[in-house]
Amino acid sequence: MWRRATSLSSLIFSSSRRPLRDQGAYSLKAWEFFCAEPFKGEGCLSKEKNLFITFVLGGPGSGKGTQCAKIVENFGYTHLSAGELLRQEIASNSEDGAVILDMIKEGKIVPSEMTVKLLKKEMESCDNGKFLIDGFPRNEENRIAFEQIIGAEPNSVLFFDCPEEEMIKRVLNRNEGRVDDNIDTIRKRLKVFAASHYPVIEYYSKKGKLYKIDAIGTEDEIFERVRPVFAACKGAH
Ligand SMILES: Nc1ncnc2c1ncn2[C@@H]1O[C@H](COP(=O)(O)OP(=O)(O)OP(=O)(O)O)[C@@H](O)[C@H]1O
Ligand SMILES: Nc1ccn([C@H]2C[C@H](O)[C@@H](COP(=O)(O)O)O2)c(=O)n1
Ligand SMILES: [Mg+2]
């Protein structure tokens, strides 16, 4: 894990300085993608809006969506679920939607530029600058794409720490008709989660932005662990 994160950061700081936004959205070459500087020019979201962003992370079924609903109710954030935006794209029958459906069924992570494009559209059309971004970033590619395209970093990051057996139990009981809520896809999602989340968590931990929350307990008990994170910064914006 460490080696991967280290080699990625050496890529980030070593080469081309061309802003991602000037490049064709889906023709990003990995090299340019990782090496570009965050876009901070005219039309940059972080320049136009006073942003206050919390990323909400955790494995499948760890309770991210459930806790986001409570944070919205209590602290006036706008909730953007990356998974939900991708599901809406599938429902729109777009070309991207077909690609996204195939990836979600396989428990894979959708190419970052597709997901960030959807997040950006929502963030631009929203008057509120306080965003809870749920299920994102899932990996280092997601994280870097957000920084590059949105030109912002999160102010804080919540990580719901939940044992696998509990996540499997919750997802199988969810009953919302999701194509990925079946045991085969859950196992694939858990594998992908285990392989990709750690560098992201570690990155934000080192920056002092990470709040790790024990996700075992009732929904209300967990929210009482989340509340102080937001109560502490309520006066700040
Ligand atoms: N503390 C809890 N105890 C028991 N069940 C819970 C708890 N929190 C959430 N759930 C239930 O577990 C299921 C998964 O929760 P939720 O959808 O919030 O997870 P998630 O992290 O958003 O998952 P995904 O990444 O798959 O979207 C839901 O049916 C929810 O009602
Ligand atoms: N950053 C993201 C978020 C979600 N996805 C895809 C893959 C997930 O299995 C699926 C469902 O997301 P969830 O609702 O569980 O957060 O959506 C992705 O590729 N990238
Ligand atoms: Mg969810």
XYZ file of N, CA and C and ligand atoms in Angstrom:
763
model
N 0.825 -1.217 0.000
C 0.000 0.000 0.000
C 0.854 1.260 0.000
N 1.852 1.259 0.932
C 2.666 2.457 1.043
C 3.427 2.736 -0.235
N 3.951 1.595 -0.807
C 4.736 1.769 -2.009
C 3.884 2.383 -3.119
N 2.644 1.931 -3.184
C 1.766 2.429 -4.235
C 1.530 3.933 -4.064
N 1.215 4.345 -2.822
C 0.948 5.756 -2.572
C 2.180 6.593 -2.865
N 3.345 6.076 -2.499
C 4.577 6.835 -2.696
C 4.858 7.020 -4.179
N 4.709 5.929 -4.953
C 5.037 6.077 -6.364
C 4.018 6.974 -7.053
N 2.787 6.952 -6.572
C 1.761 7.821 -7.145
C 2.118 9.280 -6.896
N 2.536 9.597 -5.652
C 2.845 10.996 -5.380
C 4.081 11.447 -6.137
N 5.012 10.530 -6.406
C 6.167 10.975 -7.186
C 5.729 11.283 -8.605
N 4.724 10.574 -9.088
C 4.151 10.899 -10.396
C 3.491 12.279 -10.368
N 2.749 12.543 -9.318
C 1.969 13.778 -9.248
C 2.864 15.008 -9.342
N 3.984 14.961 -8.659
C 4.791 16.169 -8.570
C 5.907 16.254 -9.607
N 5.931 15.316 -10.553
C 7.137 15.278 -11.367
C 7.038 15.883 -12.756
N 5.839 16.021 -13.315
C 5.882 16.336 -14.745
C 4.905 17.417 -15.185
N 4.257 17.156 -16.329
C 3.428 18.149 -17.027
C 2.556 18.981 -16.094
N 2.320 20.232 -16.440
C 1.561 21.163 -15.598
C 0.300 21.645 -16.299
N -0.190 20.887 -17.255
C -1.356 21.337 -18.015
C -2.648 21.084 -17.239
N -3.526 22.125 -17.073
C -4.761 21.891 -16.321
C -5.631 20.838 -16.986
N -6.170 19.949 -16.148
C -7.023 18.877 -16.645
C -8.223 19.394 -17.404
N -8.744 20.532 -16.939
C -10.002 21.019 -17.477
C -9.894 21.329 -18.974
N -8.669 21.615 -19.427
C -8.476 21.925 -20.838
C -8.414 20.679 -21.696
N -8.498 19.508 -21.079
C -8.339 18.279 -21.838
C -9.697 17.629 -22.064
N -9.817 16.831 -23.145
C -11.075 16.121 -23.399
C -11.404 15.261 -22.199
N -12.686 15.355 -21.741
C -13.037 14.729 -20.473
C -12.670 13.252 -20.385
N -12.906 12.499 -21.439
C -12.684 11.060 -21.327
C -11.408 10.589 -22.011
N -10.621 11.546 -22.499
C -9.402 11.114 -23.181
C -8.175 11.414 -22.338
N -8.377 11.520 -21.031
C -7.248 11.821 -20.160
C -6.264 10.679 -20.175
N -5.041 11.008 -20.426
C -4.024 9.971 -20.300
C -3.609 9.942 -18.849
N -3.336 8.756 -18.338
C -3.045 8.634 -16.905
C -1.924 9.578 -16.474
N -0.926 9.678 -17.322
C 0.221 10.498 -16.949
C -0.195 11.955 -16.730
N -0.891 12.517 -17.706
C -1.321 13.921 -17.609
C -2.255 14.094 -16.425
N -3.109 13.092 -16.251
C -4.102 13.126 -15.200
C -3.459 13.295 -13.828
N -2.440 12.477 -13.569
C -1.818 12.510 -12.252
C -0.867 13.689 -12.081
N -0.416 14.250 -13.214
C 0.608 15.288 -13.093
C 0.063 16.711 -13.130
N -1.175 16.884 -13.571
C -1.699 18.238 -13.726
C -1.876 18.916 -12.368
N -1.770 20.227 -12.384
C -2.019 20.987 -11.162
C -3.515 21.192 -10.998
N -4.009 21.377 -9.764
C -5.429 21.636 -9.589
C -5.847 22.856 -10.402
N -7.012 22.743 -11.021
C -7.496 23.850 -11.829
C -7.978 24.976 -10.922
N -7.394 26.154 -11.087
C -7.754 27.284 -10.216
C -8.112 28.516 -11.043
N -8.340 28.319 -12.328
C -8.563 29.467 -13.213
C -10.000 29.958 -13.214
N -10.324 30.760 -14.238
C -11.660 31.325 -14.409
C -12.698 30.202 -14.393
N -13.771 30.368 -13.641
C -14.815 29.347 -13.600
C -14.537 28.234 -12.603
N -13.425 28.302 -11.906
C -13.103 27.269 -10.909
C -14.116 27.324 -9.768
N -14.662 26.170 -9.445
C -15.736 26.112 -8.449
C -15.308 26.689 -7.107
N -14.086 26.361 -6.694
C -13.647 26.808 -5.369
C -13.411 28.319 -5.337
N -13.284 28.936 -6.500
C -13.156 30.402 -6.533
C -14.535 31.052 -6.510
N -15.491 30.375 -7.123
C -16.827 30.961 -7.257
C -17.655 30.820 -5.992
N -17.415 29.758 -5.250
C -18.247 29.455 -4.080
C -17.379 29.354 -2.845
N -17.969 29.702 -1.695
C -17.302 29.455 -0.436
C -17.601 28.000 -0.057
N -16.675 27.122 -0.371
C -16.949 25.689 -0.209
C -16.564 25.197 1.181
N -17.411 24.323 1.728
C -17.043 23.597 2.943
C -17.432 22.141 2.683
N -16.401 21.316 2.504
C -16.653 19.961 1.991
C -16.255 18.904 3.014
N -17.156 17.946 3.233
C -16.800 16.758 4.025
C -16.960 15.529 3.141
N -15.914 14.741 3.030
C -16.016 13.453 2.359
C -16.483 12.426 3.396
N -17.388 11.528 2.967
C -17.907 10.503 3.872
C -17.536 9.130 3.308
N -16.648 8.461 4.014
C -16.084 7.204 3.511
C -16.438 6.033 4.415
N -16.280 4.842 3.852
C -16.580 3.607 4.592
C -16.956 2.537 3.593
N -16.888 1.303 3.992
C -17.201 0.204 3.091
C -18.682 0.146 2.735
N -19.031 -0.767 1.808
C -20.438 -0.923 1.417
C -21.283 -1.352 2.612
N -22.321 -0.582 2.900
C -23.208 -0.932 4.014
C -22.713 -0.457 5.367
N -21.675 0.345 5.394
C -21.155 0.804 6.694
C -22.049 1.872 7.322
N -22.998 2.394 6.556
C -23.963 3.356 7.109
C -23.723 4.794 6.685
N -22.996 5.002 5.592
C -22.686 6.360 5.136
C -23.956 7.151 4.819
N -24.809 6.555 3.981
C -26.034 7.246 3.561
C -26.943 7.540 4.746
N -27.051 6.574 5.647
C -27.910 6.715 6.827
C -27.440 7.882 7.695
N -26.150 7.957 7.926
C -25.623 9.036 8.773
C -25.653 10.382 8.038
N -25.457 10.356 6.715
C -25.526 11.616 5.949
C -26.906 12.259 6.105
N -27.945 11.428 6.090
C -29.311 11.971 6.230
C -29.446 12.706 7.572
N -28.831 12.157 8.598
C -28.909 12.788 9.923
C -28.077 14.074 9.977
N -26.946 14.068 9.299
C -26.093 15.271 9.287
C -26.824 16.404 8.545
N -27.466 16.051 7.445
C -28.228 17.043 6.673
C -29.303 17.673 7.563
N -30.040 16.811 8.253
C -31.130 17.257 9.135
C -30.631 18.203 10.229
N -29.471 17.891 10.768
C -28.985 18.632 11.934
C -28.047 19.789 11.604
N -27.354 19.703 10.473
C -26.305 20.699 10.227
C -26.396 21.391 8.864
N -27.501 21.170 8.146
C -27.756 21.948 6.933
C -26.792 21.756 5.774
N -26.289 20.559 5.640
C -25.421 20.269 4.486
C -26.258 19.805 3.303
N -25.668 19.880 2.118
C -26.252 19.238 0.936
C -25.532 17.901 0.752
N -26.329 16.833 0.645
C -25.783 15.484 0.543
C -25.644 15.088 -0.927
N -24.443 14.788 -1.351
C -24.231 14.265 -2.706
C -23.652 12.865 -2.583
N -24.457 11.868 -2.946
C -23.957 10.489 -2.928
C -23.426 10.163 -4.325
N -22.130 9.854 -4.396
C -21.536 9.533 -5.706
C -22.253 8.332 -6.326
N -22.534 7.305 -5.510
C -23.214 6.110 -6.010
C -24.593 6.453 -6.562
N -25.301 7.326 -5.850
C -26.656 7.704 -6.269
C -26.600 8.479 -7.592
N -25.630 9.376 -7.723
C -25.493 10.130 -8.988
C -25.184 9.184 -10.140
N -24.373 8.167 -9.854
C -24.059 7.178 -10.909
C -25.313 6.378 -11.265
N -26.101 6.031 -10.253
C -27.349 5.283 -10.532
C -28.326 6.138 -11.346
N -28.348 7.447 -11.064
C -29.216 8.335 -11.862
C -28.736 8.401 -13.307
N -27.431 8.376 -13.483
C -26.872 8.410 -14.844
C -27.269 7.134 -15.589
N -27.262 6.000 -14.882
C -27.705 4.739 -15.505
C -29.170 4.879 -15.927
N -29.974 5.427 -15.031
C -31.419 5.541 -15.297
C -31.694 6.482 -16.468
N -30.756 7.404 -16.752
C -30.977 8.364 -17.845
C -30.714 7.731 -19.217
N -30.249 6.485 -19.219
C -29.960 5.762 -20.470
C -28.910 6.436 -21.336
N -28.018 7.177 -20.732
C -26.939 7.821 -21.501
C -25.875 6.778 -21.869
N -24.952 7.189 -22.746
C -23.846 6.292 -23.111
C -23.002 5.958 -21.893
N -22.703 6.990 -21.101
C -21.936 6.761 -19.870
C -22.684 5.792 -18.965
N -24.011 5.929 -18.938
C -24.836 5.097 -18.059
C -24.626 3.612 -18.309
N -24.489 3.242 -19.588
C -24.307 1.828 -19.923
C -22.961 1.326 -19.387
N -21.941 2.167 -19.527
C -20.604 1.794 -19.012
C -20.667 1.666 -17.490
N -21.317 2.631 -16.874
C -21.401 2.665 -15.401
C -22.128 1.418 -14.881
N -23.217 1.048 -15.537
C -23.989 -0.124 -15.084
C -23.107 -1.372 -15.082
N -22.365 -1.563 -16.163
C -21.492 -2.748 -16.240
C -20.495 -2.759 -15.090
N -19.964 -1.590 -14.779
C -18.932 -1.534 -13.727
C -19.545 -1.766 -12.350
N -20.694 -1.163 -12.108
C -21.341 -1.303 -10.790
C -21.762 -2.753 -10.540
N -22.261 -3.411 -11.593
C -22.668 -4.822 -11.441
C -21.479 -5.683 -11.043
N -20.305 -5.291 -11.523
C -19.078 -6.052 -11.219
C -18.392 -5.575 -9.944
N -19.002 -4.589 -9.286
C -18.426 -4.067 -8.034
C -17.193 -3.219 -8.258
N -16.999 -2.769 -9.525
C -15.787 -1.993 -9.843
C -16.005 -0.508 -9.606
N -14.898 0.243 -9.577
C -14.977 1.696 -9.413
C -14.980 2.348 -10.793
N -15.962 3.190 -10.990
C -16.177 3.871 -12.269
C -15.019 4.864 -12.501
N -14.600 5.073 -13.780
C -13.523 6.044 -14.036
C -13.823 7.397 -13.387
N -12.801 7.934 -12.752
C -12.986 9.124 -11.916
C -13.584 10.307 -12.655
N -13.177 10.490 -13.915
C -13.675 11.691 -14.592
C -15.189 11.645 -14.793
N -15.751 10.458 -14.913
C -17.224 10.344 -15.031
C -17.878 10.766 -13.724
N -17.357 10.261 -12.611
C -17.959 10.541 -11.308
C -17.778 12.006 -10.936
N -16.587 12.538 -11.171
C -16.336 13.933 -10.789
C -17.166 14.883 -11.660
N -17.376 14.494 -12.909
C -18.226 15.330 -13.790
C -19.631 15.466 -13.182
N -20.157 14.349 -12.678
C -21.503 14.375 -12.086
C -21.518 15.191 -10.784
N -20.474 15.015 -9.967
C -20.400 15.779 -8.711
C -20.304 17.275 -9.007
N -19.488 17.608 -9.988
C -19.266 19.024 -10.321
C -20.563 19.697 -10.759
N -21.304 18.971 -11.599
C -22.573 19.519 -12.099
C -23.503 19.837 -10.918
N -23.591 18.910 -9.973
C -24.450 19.122 -8.804
C -23.937 20.283 -7.951
N -22.628 20.324 -7.754
C -22.061 21.379 -6.898
C -22.266 22.756 -7.526
N -22.166 22.813 -8.843
C -22.333 24.100 -9.527
C -23.770 24.590 -9.459
N -24.713 23.648 -9.457
C -26.109 24.073 -9.529
C -26.718 24.280 -8.136
N -25.898 24.175 -7.104
C -26.436 24.245 -5.745
C -26.023 25.565 -5.086
N -26.970 26.250 -4.456
C -26.644 27.522 -3.791
C -25.803 27.290 -2.547
N -26.099 26.171 -1.862
C -25.367 25.854 -0.643
C -23.923 25.476 -0.999
N -22.966 25.939 -0.213
C -21.570 25.549 -0.459
C -21.106 24.449 0.486
N -22.009 24.022 1.381
C -21.639 22.985 2.366
C -22.051 21.611 1.832
N -21.073 20.811 1.468
C -21.380 19.529 0.832
C -20.854 18.355 1.648
N -21.729 17.344 1.737
C -21.316 16.030 2.239
C -21.189 15.172 1.014
N -19.998 14.724 0.710
C -19.807 13.919 -0.495
C -19.593 12.476 -0.057
N -20.616 11.679 -0.317
C -20.764 10.328 0.250
C -20.245 9.283 -0.755
N -19.356 8.404 -0.266
C -18.847 7.330 -1.125
C -17.787 7.803 -2.097
N -17.116 8.850 -1.760
C -16.111 9.453 -2.629
C -15.104 10.198 -1.768
N -13.807 10.097 -2.038
C -13.132 9.303 -3.047
C -12.934 7.851 -2.620
N -13.159 6.940 -3.559
C -13.030 5.506 -3.309
C -11.587 5.030 -3.443
N -10.783 5.806 -4.176
C -9.383 5.417 -4.380
C -8.566 6.677 -4.646
N -7.264 6.487 -4.834
C -6.394 7.647 -5.060
C -6.742 8.368 -6.359
N -7.135 7.609 -7.366
C -7.494 8.240 -8.641
C -8.676 9.189 -8.445
N -9.698 8.732 -7.704
C -10.855 9.584 -7.379
C -10.392 10.850 -6.660
N -9.556 10.650 -5.670
C -9.134 11.783 -4.829
C -8.420 12.852 -5.665
N -7.497 12.382 -6.504
C -6.700 13.324 -7.297
C -7.575 14.002 -8.359
N -8.473 13.236 -8.956
C -9.362 13.819 -9.973
C -10.206 14.940 -9.374
N -10.687 14.740 -8.160
C -11.505 15.775 -7.512
C -10.676 17.041 -7.310
N -9.490 16.862 -6.782
C -8.624 18.034 -6.537
C -8.336 18.766 -7.838
N -8.062 18.008 -8.877
C -7.706 18.621 -10.157
C -8.889 19.334 -10.801
N -10.015 18.661 -10.820
C -11.151 19.188 -11.591
C -11.943 20.220 -10.786
N -12.153 19.955 -9.522
C -12.923 20.896 -8.695
C -12.012 22.001 -8.158
N -10.750 21.676 -7.990
C -9.800 22.678 -7.475
C -9.965 22.905 -5.988
N -10.406 21.861 -5.265
C -10.611 22.010 -3.811
C -10.267 20.710 -3.103
N -9.994 20.849 -1.823
C -9.777 19.688 -0.941
C -10.903 19.680 0.091
N -11.170 18.531 0.691
C -12.191 18.535 1.753
C -11.661 19.230 3.006
N -12.588 19.805 3.770
C -12.203 20.367 5.067
C -12.063 19.258 6.096
N -12.930 18.242 5.960
C -12.850 17.103 6.881
C -13.301 15.837 6.161
N -12.921 14.703 6.749
C -13.232 13.401 6.147
C -13.714 12.471 7.257
N -14.912 11.927 7.080
C -15.422 10.932 8.037
C -15.156 9.548 7.467
N -14.739 8.654 8.324
C -14.546 7.264 7.880
C -15.305 6.340 8.827
N -16.332 5.680 8.297
C -17.122 4.748 9.108
C -16.460 3.377 9.079
N -15.981 3.003 10.234
C -15.195 1.781 10.374
C -16.118 0.648 10.826
N -16.317 -0.329 9.939
C -17.320 -1.363 10.207
C -16.756 -2.743 9.807
N -16.954 -3.758 10.635
C -16.479 -5.096 10.257
C -17.225 -5.634 9.029
N -16.515 -6.458 8.245
C -17.097 -6.971 6.995
C -18.415 -7.717 7.206
N -18.450 -8.595 8.237
C -19.687 -9.404 8.435
C -20.898 -8.495 8.652
N -20.681 -7.392 9.380
C -21.782 -6.462 9.647
C -22.194 -5.752 8.346
N -21.205 -5.384 7.532
C -21.530 -4.697 6.271
C -22.336 -5.636 5.365
N -21.915 -6.901 5.308
C -22.625 -7.868 4.447
C -24.067 -8.018 4.936
N -24.224 -8.155 6.244
C -25.569 -8.328 6.815
C -26.468 -7.130 6.465
N -25.917 -5.933 6.630
C -26.724 -4.727 6.369
C -27.104 -4.609 4.895
N -26.132 -4.877 4.012
C -26.425 -4.729 2.575
C -27.469 -5.756 2.139
N -27.339 -6.990 2.638
C -28.309 -8.025 2.228
C -29.703 -7.748 2.763
N -29.779 -6.986 3.845
C -31.102 -6.635 4.402
C -31.649 -5.333 3.841
N -30.881 -4.656 2.979
C -31.263 -3.280 2.611
C -32.555 -3.230 1.795
N -32.712 -4.129 0.849
C -33.992 -4.215 0.160
C -34.426 -2.960 -0.590
N -33.482 -2.322 -1.275
C -33.838 -1.126 -2.071
C -33.799 -1.435 -3.564
N -33.641 -2.711 -3.904
C -33.635 -3.110 -5.318
C -32.357 -2.725 -6.062
N -31.265 -2.480 -5.363
C -30.014 -2.122 -6.051
C -29.404 -3.339 -6.746
N -28.882 -3.128 -7.965
C -28.322 -4.267 -8.722
C -27.082 -4.859 -8.048
N -26.454 -4.049 -7.176
C -25.216 -4.523 -6.536
C -25.437 -5.080 -5.130
N -26.688 -5.143 -4.687
C -26.972 -5.704 -3.361
C -27.249 -7.203 -3.434
N -26.277 -7.945 -3.887
C -26.365 -9.407 -3.888
C -25.006 -9.914 -3.430
N -24.973 -11.137 -2.928
C -23.766 -11.602 -2.245
C -22.530 -11.617 -3.159
N -22.718 -11.965 -4.449
C -21.549 -12.008 -5.345
C -20.939 -10.612 -5.514
N -21.808 -9.641 -5.807
C -21.291 -8.274 -6.027
C -20.758 -7.689 -4.719
N -21.411 -8.005 -3.610
C -20.920 -7.472 -2.327
C -19.497 -7.959 -2.074
N -19.257 -9.236 -2.341
C -17.899 -9.762 -2.105
C -16.878 -9.041 -2.989
N -17.274 -8.767 -4.236
C -16.363 -8.037 -5.135
C -16.149 -6.614 -4.621
N -17.225 -5.972 -4.164
C -17.100 -4.585 -3.664
C -16.205 -4.542 -2.433
N -16.356 -5.545 -1.588
C -15.523 -5.572 -0.376
C -14.046 -5.742 -0.735
N -13.788 -6.559 -1.744
C -12.390 -6.756 -2.183
C -11.822 -5.444 -2.718
N -12.606 -4.777 -3.562
C -12.165 -3.503 -4.148
C -11.950 -2.476 -3.028
N -12.882 -2.461 -2.082
C -12.757 -1.527 -0.952
C -11.459 -1.790 -0.186
N -11.233 -3.069 0.133
C -10.034 -3.424 0.917
C -8.754 -3.044 0.169
N -8.806 -3.153 -1.159
C -7.589 -2.898 -1.943
C -7.345 -1.418 -2.207
N -8.370 -0.570 -2.069
C -8.183 0.801 -2.560
C -8.413 1.910 -1.543
N -9.058 1.618 -0.409
C -9.427 2.756 0.452
C -8.277 3.246 1.324
N -7.345 2.333 1.651
C -6.365 2.674 2.673
C -5.484 3.897 2.333
N -4.947 3.997 1.108
C -4.123 5.177 0.807
C -4.882 6.492 0.971
N -6.176 6.457 0.682
C -6.984 7.683 0.794
C -7.120 8.075 2.269
N -7.447 7.070 3.084
C -7.608 7.293 4.522
C -6.290 7.812 5.118
N -5.227 7.176 4.704
C -3.904 7.525 5.220
C -3.531 8.962 4.815
N -3.859 9.309 3.599
C -3.552 10.658 3.088
C -4.217 11.728 3.957
N -5.503 11.518 4.234
C -6.224 12.535 5.014
C -5.869 12.465 6.499
N -5.519 11.288 6.946
C -5.082 11.153 8.332
C -3.818 11.992 8.551
N -2.893 11.892 7.616
C -1.641 12.655 7.733
C -1.891 14.156 7.691
N -2.952 14.560 7.022
C -3.283 15.984 6.949
C -4.094 16.443 8.160
N -4.397 15.509 9.064
C -5.164 15.855 10.271
C -6.639 16.110 9.992
N -7.144 15.554 8.870
C -8.534 15.837 8.491
C -9.473 14.660 8.752
N -8.895 13.527 9.164
C -9.689 12.294 9.232
C -10.353 12.096 10.594
N -11.649 11.769 10.571
C -12.392 11.399 11.779
C -12.878 9.965 11.592
N -12.279 9.053 12.347
C -12.663 7.638 12.226
C -13.775 7.372 13.234
N -14.889 6.851 12.719
C -16.066 6.636 13.562
C -16.335 5.131 13.647
N -16.489 4.634 14.856
C -16.878 3.238 15.056
C -18.330 3.090 14.570
N -18.533 2.255 13.535
C -19.855 2.169 12.897
C -20.709 1.037 13.450
N -20.337 0.509 14.595
C -21.148 -0.525 15.245
C -21.978 0.123 16.338
N -23.274 -0.225 16.319
C -24.205 0.358 17.295
C -25.476 0.732 16.569
N -26.400 1.346 17.291
C -27.630 1.769 16.619
C -27.320 3.018 15.785
N -28.214 3.342 14.873
C -28.014 4.532 14.033
C -27.850 5.773 14.902
N -28.656 5.859 15.969
C -28.583 7.040 16.845
C -27.284 7.072 17.640
N -26.865 5.901 18.088
C -25.589 5.861 18.837
C -24.445 6.343 17.945
N -24.485 5.909 16.703
C -23.400 6.308 15.786
C -23.468 7.808 15.514
N -24.691 8.305 15.363
C -24.794 9.746 15.101
C -24.232 10.571 16.271
N -24.385 10.072 17.486
C -23.817 10.806 18.632
C -22.289 10.848 18.575
N -21.684 9.895 17.818
C -20.223 9.950 17.611
C -19.871 10.929 16.490
N -20.824 11.105 15.586
C -20.586 11.993 14.436
C -20.822 13.456 14.830
N -21.820 13.658 15.655
C -22.273 15.021 15.981
C -21.139 15.977 16.383
N -20.231 15.543 17.286
C -19.192 16.492 17.719
C -18.300 16.996 16.589
N -18.135 16.192 15.554
C -17.293 16.614 14.425
C -17.892 17.864 13.787
N -19.210 17.865 13.644
C -19.886 18.985 12.977
C -20.202 20.106 13.954
N -20.518 19.742 15.191
C -20.810 20.761 16.200
C -19.585 21.647 16.391
N -18.403 21.034 16.331
C -17.157 21.774 16.564
C -16.942 22.856 15.509
N -17.356 22.568 14.256
C -17.063 23.567 13.220
C -18.303 24.354 12.819
N -19.383 24.259 13.601
C -20.620 24.949 13.242
C -20.418 26.469 13.210
N -19.679 26.955 14.158
C -19.460 28.405 14.224
C -18.512 28.918 13.147
N -17.834 27.982 12.485
C -16.796 28.405 11.541
C -17.354 28.847 10.188
N -18.643 28.605 9.939
C -19.203 28.997 8.633
C -20.690 29.278 8.749
N -26.222 1.375 12.719
C -26.930 0.569 11.938
N -27.352 -0.604 12.405
C -28.058 -1.452 11.622
N -28.408 -1.187 10.338
C -28.006 -0.028 9.820
C -27.245 0.913 10.583
N -26.975 1.989 9.807
C -27.541 1.725 8.616
N -28.161 0.548 8.626
C -28.875 -0.111 7.525
O -27.877 -0.767 6.746
C -28.130 -0.611 5.367
C -26.922 0.070 4.730
O -26.841 1.403 5.213
P -26.468 2.590 4.233
O -27.261 2.473 2.990
O -26.560 3.852 5.003
O -24.937 2.213 3.954
P -23.906 2.846 2.925
O -22.630 2.942 3.640
O -24.464 4.078 2.327
O -23.802 1.675 1.861
P -23.425 1.767 0.302
O -21.987 2.104 0.214
O -23.684 0.374 -0.189
O -24.314 2.791 -0.324
C -29.419 0.181 5.247
O -30.492 -0.713 5.055
C -29.540 0.897 6.588
O -30.888 1.096 6.956
N -16.739 7.155 -6.065
C -17.537 6.141 -6.481
C -18.728 5.844 -5.828
C -19.488 4.801 -6.281
N -19.081 4.091 -7.347
C -19.885 2.949 -7.864
C -19.307 1.642 -7.382
C -20.125 1.350 -6.183
O -20.119 -0.025 -5.900
C -21.487 1.865 -6.615
C -22.420 2.181 -5.505
O -21.879 3.214 -4.687
P -22.466 3.436 -3.193
O -23.889 3.824 -3.347
O -22.281 2.144 -2.511
O -21.644 4.509 -2.565
O -21.193 3.016 -7.388
C -17.908 4.408 -7.979
O -17.534 3.739 -8.950
N -17.161 5.447 -7.545
Mg -24.895 4.627 0.336
